[in-house]
mmCIF file of C-alpha atoms in Angstrom:
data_model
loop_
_atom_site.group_PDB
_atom_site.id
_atom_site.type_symbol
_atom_site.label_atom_id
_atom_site.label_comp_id
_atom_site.label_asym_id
_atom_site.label_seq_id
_atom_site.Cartn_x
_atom_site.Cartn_y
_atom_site.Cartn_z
ATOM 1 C CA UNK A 1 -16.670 3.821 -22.856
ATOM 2 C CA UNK A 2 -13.760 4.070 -20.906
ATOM 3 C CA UNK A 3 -13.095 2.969 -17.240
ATOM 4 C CA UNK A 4 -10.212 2.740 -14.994
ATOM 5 C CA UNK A 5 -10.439 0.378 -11.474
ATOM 6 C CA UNK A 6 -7.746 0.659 -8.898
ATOM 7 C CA UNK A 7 -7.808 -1.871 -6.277
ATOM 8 C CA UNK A 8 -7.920 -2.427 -3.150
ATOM 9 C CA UNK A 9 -10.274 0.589 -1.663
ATOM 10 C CA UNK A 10 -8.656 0.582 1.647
ATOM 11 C CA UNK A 11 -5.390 -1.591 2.969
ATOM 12 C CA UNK A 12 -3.677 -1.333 6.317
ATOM 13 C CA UNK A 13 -0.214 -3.385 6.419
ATOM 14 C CA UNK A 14 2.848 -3.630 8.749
ATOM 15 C CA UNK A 15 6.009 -1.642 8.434
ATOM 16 C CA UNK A 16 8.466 -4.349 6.355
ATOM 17 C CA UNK A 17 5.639 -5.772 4.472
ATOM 18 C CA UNK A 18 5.400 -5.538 0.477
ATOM 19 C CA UNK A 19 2.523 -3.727 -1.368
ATOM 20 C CA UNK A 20 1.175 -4.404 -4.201
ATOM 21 C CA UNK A 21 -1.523 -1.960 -5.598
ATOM 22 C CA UNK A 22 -2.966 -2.695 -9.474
ATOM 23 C CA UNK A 23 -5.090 -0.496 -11.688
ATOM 24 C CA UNK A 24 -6.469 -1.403 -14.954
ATOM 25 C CA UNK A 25 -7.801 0.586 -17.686
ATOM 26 C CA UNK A 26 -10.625 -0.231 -20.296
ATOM 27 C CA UNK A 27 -12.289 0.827 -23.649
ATOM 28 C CA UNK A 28 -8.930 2.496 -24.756
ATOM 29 C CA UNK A 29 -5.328 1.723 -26.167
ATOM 30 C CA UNK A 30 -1.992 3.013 -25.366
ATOM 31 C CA UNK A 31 -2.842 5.031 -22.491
ATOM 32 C CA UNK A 32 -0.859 8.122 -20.331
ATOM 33 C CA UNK A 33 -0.897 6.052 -16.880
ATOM 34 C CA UNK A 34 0.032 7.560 -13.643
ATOM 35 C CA UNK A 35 0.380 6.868 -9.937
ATOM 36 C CA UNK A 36 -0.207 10.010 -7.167
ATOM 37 C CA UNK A 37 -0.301 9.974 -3.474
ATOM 38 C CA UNK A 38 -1.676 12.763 -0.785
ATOM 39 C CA UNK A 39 -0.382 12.535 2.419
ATOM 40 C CA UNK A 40 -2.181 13.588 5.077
ATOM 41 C CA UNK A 41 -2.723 17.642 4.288
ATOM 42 C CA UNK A 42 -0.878 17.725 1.057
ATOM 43 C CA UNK A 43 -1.526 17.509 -2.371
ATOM 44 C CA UNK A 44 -1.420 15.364 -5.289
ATOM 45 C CA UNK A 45 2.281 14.324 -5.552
ATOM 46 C CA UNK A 46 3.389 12.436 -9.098
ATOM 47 C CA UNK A 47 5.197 9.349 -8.383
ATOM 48 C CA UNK A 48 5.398 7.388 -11.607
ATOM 49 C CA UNK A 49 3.363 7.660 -15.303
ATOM 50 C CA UNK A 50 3.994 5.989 -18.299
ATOM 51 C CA UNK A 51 3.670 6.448 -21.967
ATOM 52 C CA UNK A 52 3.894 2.797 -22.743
ATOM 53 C CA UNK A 53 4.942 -0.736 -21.722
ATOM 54 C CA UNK A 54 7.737 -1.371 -20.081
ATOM 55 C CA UNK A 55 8.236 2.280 -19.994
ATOM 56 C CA UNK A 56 8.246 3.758 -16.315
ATOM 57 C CA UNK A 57 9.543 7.763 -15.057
ATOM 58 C CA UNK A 58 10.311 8.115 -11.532
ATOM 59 C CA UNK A 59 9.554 11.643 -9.995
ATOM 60 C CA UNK A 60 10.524 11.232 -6.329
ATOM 61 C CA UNK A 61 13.112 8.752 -4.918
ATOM 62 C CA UNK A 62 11.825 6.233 -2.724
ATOM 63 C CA UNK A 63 11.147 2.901 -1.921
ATOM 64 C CA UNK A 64 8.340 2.324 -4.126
ATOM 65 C CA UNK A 65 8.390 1.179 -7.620
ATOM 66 C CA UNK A 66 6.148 0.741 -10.826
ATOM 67 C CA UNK A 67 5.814 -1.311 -14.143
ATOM 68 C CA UNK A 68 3.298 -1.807 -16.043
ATOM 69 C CA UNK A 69 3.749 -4.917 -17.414
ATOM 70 C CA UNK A 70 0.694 -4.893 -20.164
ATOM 71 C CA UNK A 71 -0.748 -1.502 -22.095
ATOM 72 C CA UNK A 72 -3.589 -1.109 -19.418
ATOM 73 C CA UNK A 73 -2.439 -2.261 -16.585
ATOM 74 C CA UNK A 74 0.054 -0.151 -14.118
ATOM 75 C CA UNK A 75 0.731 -2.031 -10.904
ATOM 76 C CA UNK A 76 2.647 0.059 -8.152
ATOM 77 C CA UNK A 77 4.759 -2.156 -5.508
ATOM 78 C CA UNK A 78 7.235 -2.002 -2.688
ATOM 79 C CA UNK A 79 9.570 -4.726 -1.218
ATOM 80 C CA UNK A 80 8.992 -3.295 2.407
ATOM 81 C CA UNK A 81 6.663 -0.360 3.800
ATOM 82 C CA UNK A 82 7.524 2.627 5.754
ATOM 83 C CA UNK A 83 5.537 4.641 8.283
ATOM 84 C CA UNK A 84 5.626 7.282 5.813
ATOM 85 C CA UNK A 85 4.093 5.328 3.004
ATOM 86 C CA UNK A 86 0.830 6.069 4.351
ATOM 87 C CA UNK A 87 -1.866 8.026 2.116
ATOM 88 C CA UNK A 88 -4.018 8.143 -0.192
ATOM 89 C CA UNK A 89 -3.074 6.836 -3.620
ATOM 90 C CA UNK A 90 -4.647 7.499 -6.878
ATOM 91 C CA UNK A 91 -4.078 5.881 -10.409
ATOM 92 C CA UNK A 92 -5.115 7.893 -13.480
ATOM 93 C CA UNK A 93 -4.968 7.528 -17.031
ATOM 94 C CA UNK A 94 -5.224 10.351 -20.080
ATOM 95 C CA UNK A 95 -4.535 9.740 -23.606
ATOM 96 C CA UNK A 96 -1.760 11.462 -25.489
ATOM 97 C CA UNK A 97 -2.423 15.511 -25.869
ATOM 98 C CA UNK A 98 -3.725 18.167 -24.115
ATOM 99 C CA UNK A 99 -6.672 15.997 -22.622
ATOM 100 C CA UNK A 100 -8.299 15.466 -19.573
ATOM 101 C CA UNK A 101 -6.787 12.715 -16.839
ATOM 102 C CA UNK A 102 -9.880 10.503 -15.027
ATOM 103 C CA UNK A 103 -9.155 8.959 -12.040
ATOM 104 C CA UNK A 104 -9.603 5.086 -10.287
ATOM 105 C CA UNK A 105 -10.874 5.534 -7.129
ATOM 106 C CA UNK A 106 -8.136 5.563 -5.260
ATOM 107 C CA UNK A 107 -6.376 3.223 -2.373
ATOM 108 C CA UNK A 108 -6.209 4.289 0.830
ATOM 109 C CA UNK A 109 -3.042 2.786 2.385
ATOM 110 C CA UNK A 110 -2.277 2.997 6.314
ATOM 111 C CA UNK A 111 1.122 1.389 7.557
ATOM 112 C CA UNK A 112 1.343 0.504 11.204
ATOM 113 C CA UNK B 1 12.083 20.492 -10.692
ATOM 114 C CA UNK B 2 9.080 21.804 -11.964
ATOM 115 C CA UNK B 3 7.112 23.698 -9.509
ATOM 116 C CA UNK B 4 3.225 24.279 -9.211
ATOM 117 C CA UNK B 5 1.494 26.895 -6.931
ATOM 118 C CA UNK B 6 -1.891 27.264 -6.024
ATOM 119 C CA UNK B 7 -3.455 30.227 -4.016
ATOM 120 C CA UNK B 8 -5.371 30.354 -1.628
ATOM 121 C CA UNK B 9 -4.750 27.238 0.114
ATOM 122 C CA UNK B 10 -8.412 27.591 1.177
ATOM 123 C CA UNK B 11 -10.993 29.851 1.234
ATOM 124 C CA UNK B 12 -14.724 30.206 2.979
ATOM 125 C CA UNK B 13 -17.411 32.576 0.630
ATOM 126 C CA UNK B 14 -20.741 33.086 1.268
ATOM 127 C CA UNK B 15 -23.307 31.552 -0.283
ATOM 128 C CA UNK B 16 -23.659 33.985 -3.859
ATOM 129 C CA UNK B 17 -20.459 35.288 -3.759
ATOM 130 C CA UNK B 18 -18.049 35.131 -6.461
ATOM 131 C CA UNK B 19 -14.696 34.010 -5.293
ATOM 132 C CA UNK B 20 -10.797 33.150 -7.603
ATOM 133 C CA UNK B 21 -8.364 31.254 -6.998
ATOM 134 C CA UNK B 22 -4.530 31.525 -8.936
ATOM 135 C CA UNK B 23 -2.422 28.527 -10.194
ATOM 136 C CA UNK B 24 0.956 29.482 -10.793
ATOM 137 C CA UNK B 25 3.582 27.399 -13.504
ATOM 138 C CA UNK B 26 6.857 26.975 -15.187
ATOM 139 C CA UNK B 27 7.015 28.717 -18.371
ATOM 140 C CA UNK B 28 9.102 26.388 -19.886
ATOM 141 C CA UNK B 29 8.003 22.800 -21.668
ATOM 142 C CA UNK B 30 4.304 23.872 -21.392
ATOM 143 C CA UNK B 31 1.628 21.605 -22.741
ATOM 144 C CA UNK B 32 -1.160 22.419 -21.435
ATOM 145 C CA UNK B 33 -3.135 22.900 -18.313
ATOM 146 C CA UNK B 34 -5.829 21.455 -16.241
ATOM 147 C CA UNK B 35 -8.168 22.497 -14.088
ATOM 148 C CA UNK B 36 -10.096 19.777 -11.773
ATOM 149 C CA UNK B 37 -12.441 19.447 -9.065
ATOM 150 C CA UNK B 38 -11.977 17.154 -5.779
ATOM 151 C CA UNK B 39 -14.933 16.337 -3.647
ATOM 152 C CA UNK B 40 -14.321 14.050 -0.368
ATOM 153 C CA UNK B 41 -14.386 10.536 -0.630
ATOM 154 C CA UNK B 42 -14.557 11.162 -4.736
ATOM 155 C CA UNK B 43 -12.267 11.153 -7.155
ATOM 156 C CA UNK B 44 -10.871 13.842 -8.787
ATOM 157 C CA UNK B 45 -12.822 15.292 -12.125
ATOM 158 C CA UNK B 46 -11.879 17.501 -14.937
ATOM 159 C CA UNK B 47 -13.271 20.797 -15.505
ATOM 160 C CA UNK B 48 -11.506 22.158 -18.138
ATOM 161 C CA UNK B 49 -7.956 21.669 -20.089
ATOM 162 C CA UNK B 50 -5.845 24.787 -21.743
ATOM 163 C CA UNK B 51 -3.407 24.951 -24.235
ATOM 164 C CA UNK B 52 -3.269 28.160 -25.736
ATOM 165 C CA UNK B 53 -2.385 31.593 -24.387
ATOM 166 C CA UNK B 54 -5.387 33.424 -23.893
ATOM 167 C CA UNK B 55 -7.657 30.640 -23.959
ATOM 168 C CA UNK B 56 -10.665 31.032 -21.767
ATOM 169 C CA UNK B 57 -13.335 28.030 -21.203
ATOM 170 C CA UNK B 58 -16.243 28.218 -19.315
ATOM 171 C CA UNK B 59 -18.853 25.494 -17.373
ATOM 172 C CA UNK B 60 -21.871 27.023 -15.924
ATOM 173 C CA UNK B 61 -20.677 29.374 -12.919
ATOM 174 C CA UNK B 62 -17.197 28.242 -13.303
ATOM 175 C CA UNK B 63 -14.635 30.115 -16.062
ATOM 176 C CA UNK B 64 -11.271 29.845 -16.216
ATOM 177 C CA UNK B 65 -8.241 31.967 -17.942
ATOM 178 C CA UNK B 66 -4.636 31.074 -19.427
ATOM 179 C CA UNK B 67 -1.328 32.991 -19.697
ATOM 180 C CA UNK B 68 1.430 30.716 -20.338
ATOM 181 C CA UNK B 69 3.738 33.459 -21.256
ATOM 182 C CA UNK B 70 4.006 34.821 -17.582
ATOM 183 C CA UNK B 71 2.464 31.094 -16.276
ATOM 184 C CA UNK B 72 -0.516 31.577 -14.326
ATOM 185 C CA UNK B 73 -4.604 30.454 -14.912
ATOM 186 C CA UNK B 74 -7.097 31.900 -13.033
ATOM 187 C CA UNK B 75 -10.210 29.610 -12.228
ATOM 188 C CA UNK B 76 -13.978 31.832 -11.496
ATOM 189 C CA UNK B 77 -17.087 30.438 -9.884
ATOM 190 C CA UNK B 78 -19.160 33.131 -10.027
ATOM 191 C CA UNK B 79 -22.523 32.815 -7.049
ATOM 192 C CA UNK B 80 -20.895 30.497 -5.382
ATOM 193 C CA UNK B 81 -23.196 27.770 -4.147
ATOM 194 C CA UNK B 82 -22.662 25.206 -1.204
ATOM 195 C CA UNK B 83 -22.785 22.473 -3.800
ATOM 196 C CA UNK B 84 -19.442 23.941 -5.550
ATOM 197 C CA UNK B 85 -17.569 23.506 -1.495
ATOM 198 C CA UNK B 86 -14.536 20.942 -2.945
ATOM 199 C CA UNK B 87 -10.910 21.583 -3.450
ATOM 200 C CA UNK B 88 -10.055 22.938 -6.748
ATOM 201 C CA UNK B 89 -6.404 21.413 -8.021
ATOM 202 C CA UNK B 90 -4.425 22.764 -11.523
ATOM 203 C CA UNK B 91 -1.935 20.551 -13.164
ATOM 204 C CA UNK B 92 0.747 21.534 -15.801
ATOM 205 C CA UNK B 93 1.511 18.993 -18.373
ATOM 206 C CA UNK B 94 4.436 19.018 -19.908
ATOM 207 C CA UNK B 95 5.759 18.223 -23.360
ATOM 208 C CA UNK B 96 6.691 14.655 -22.539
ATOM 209 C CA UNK B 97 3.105 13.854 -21.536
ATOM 210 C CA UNK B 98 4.395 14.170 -17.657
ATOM 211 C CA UNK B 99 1.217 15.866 -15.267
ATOM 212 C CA UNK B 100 2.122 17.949 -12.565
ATOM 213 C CA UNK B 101 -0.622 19.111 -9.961
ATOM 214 C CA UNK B 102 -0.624 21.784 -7.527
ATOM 215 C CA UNK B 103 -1.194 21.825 -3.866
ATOM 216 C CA UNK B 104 -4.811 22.758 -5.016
ATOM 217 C CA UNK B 105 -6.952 25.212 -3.170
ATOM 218 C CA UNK B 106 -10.419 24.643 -0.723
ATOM 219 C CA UNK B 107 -13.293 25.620 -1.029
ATOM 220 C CA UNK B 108 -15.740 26.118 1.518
ATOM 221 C CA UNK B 109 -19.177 27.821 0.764
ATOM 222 C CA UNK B 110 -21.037 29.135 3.294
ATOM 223 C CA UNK B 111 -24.766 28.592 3.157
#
């Protein structure tokens, strides 16, 4: 069976430190991968997915990035942090068409 | 951009009622679309995934409709039940595998 662990659960860092949050993905090859965030009140925004190594889209300008460096594994980073980095941040994976995304259990990040 | 709308943001039923909510998307580069279910301190989980116009799937209580020529789903728990209280989210996918969600809409059932 498949499973998907994001890492860490919780993480509180100071504004101007890096981040560095990983997810993996078993039991399957070639997976959809995909980093979201919910700030406080809002929804599930896209920030990155990829349909293979090496191969990273951007949906929202910022100062975070993404690679994904082997087939199941999709590690989302950022040089410094910003107040407004803070949320909730989930990885999820889906294989190619029309099927169902599951979801890591998410990171939730507080900057201070 | 590609833009998805949910409605209500959030709703309260009684316990036994039978309550809708609306997810509104682009016409354009549609794939197919998802319905999931979001309880606190859980991750997200799928209830159902559309492709077709017309399609209608159904869990249980819960049902759900597709239009992708005018871009809307409609999602149905019929006797709603404190149990089903969560926040229900859509997503579009597109073409080019990308997975859009809406603002999603909560649920709040009312013993």
């Amino acid at each position: 069976s498949q499973t998907i662990h994001q890492w860490p659960a919780t993480l509180v860092q100071p504004v101007g430190s890096p981040l560095s949050l990983e997810c993996t993905v078993e039991g399957t090859s070639n997976p959809n991968l995909y980093w979201y965030r919910q700030a406080a009140g809002r929804g599930l925004q896209l920030l990155f997915y990829s349909v293979g190594i090496g191969q990273i889209s951007s949906e929202v300008p910022q100062n975070l990035s993404a690679s994904r460096p082997q087939d199941r594994q999709f590690i989302l980073s950022s040089k410094k942090l910003l107040l407004s980095d803070s949320g909730f941040y989930l990885c999820a994976w889906s294989r190619r068409g029309n099927t169902e995304a599951f979801f890591g259990q998410g990171t939730r990040l507080t900057v201070v | 951009i590609l833009n998805v709308e949910q409605s209500p943001q959030s709703l309260h039923v009684q316990e036994g009622d039978s309550t809708n909510f609306t997810c509104s998307f682009p016409s354009s580069n549609f794939y197919a679309l998802h319905w999931y279910r979001w309880e606190t301190a859980k991750s997200p989980e799928a209830l159902f995934v559309m492709t077709l116009n017309g399609d209608e799937k159904k869990k249980g209580r819960i049902s759900a409709t597709l239009n992708t020529k005018e871009g809307y789903s409609y999602l149905y728990i019929k006797g709603s039940q404190p149990e089903d209280s969560a926040t229900y989210l859509c997503a579009f996918e597109t073409s080019y595998d990308k997975v859009i969600f809406g603002p999603g809409t909560s649920l709040s059932v009312i013993p």
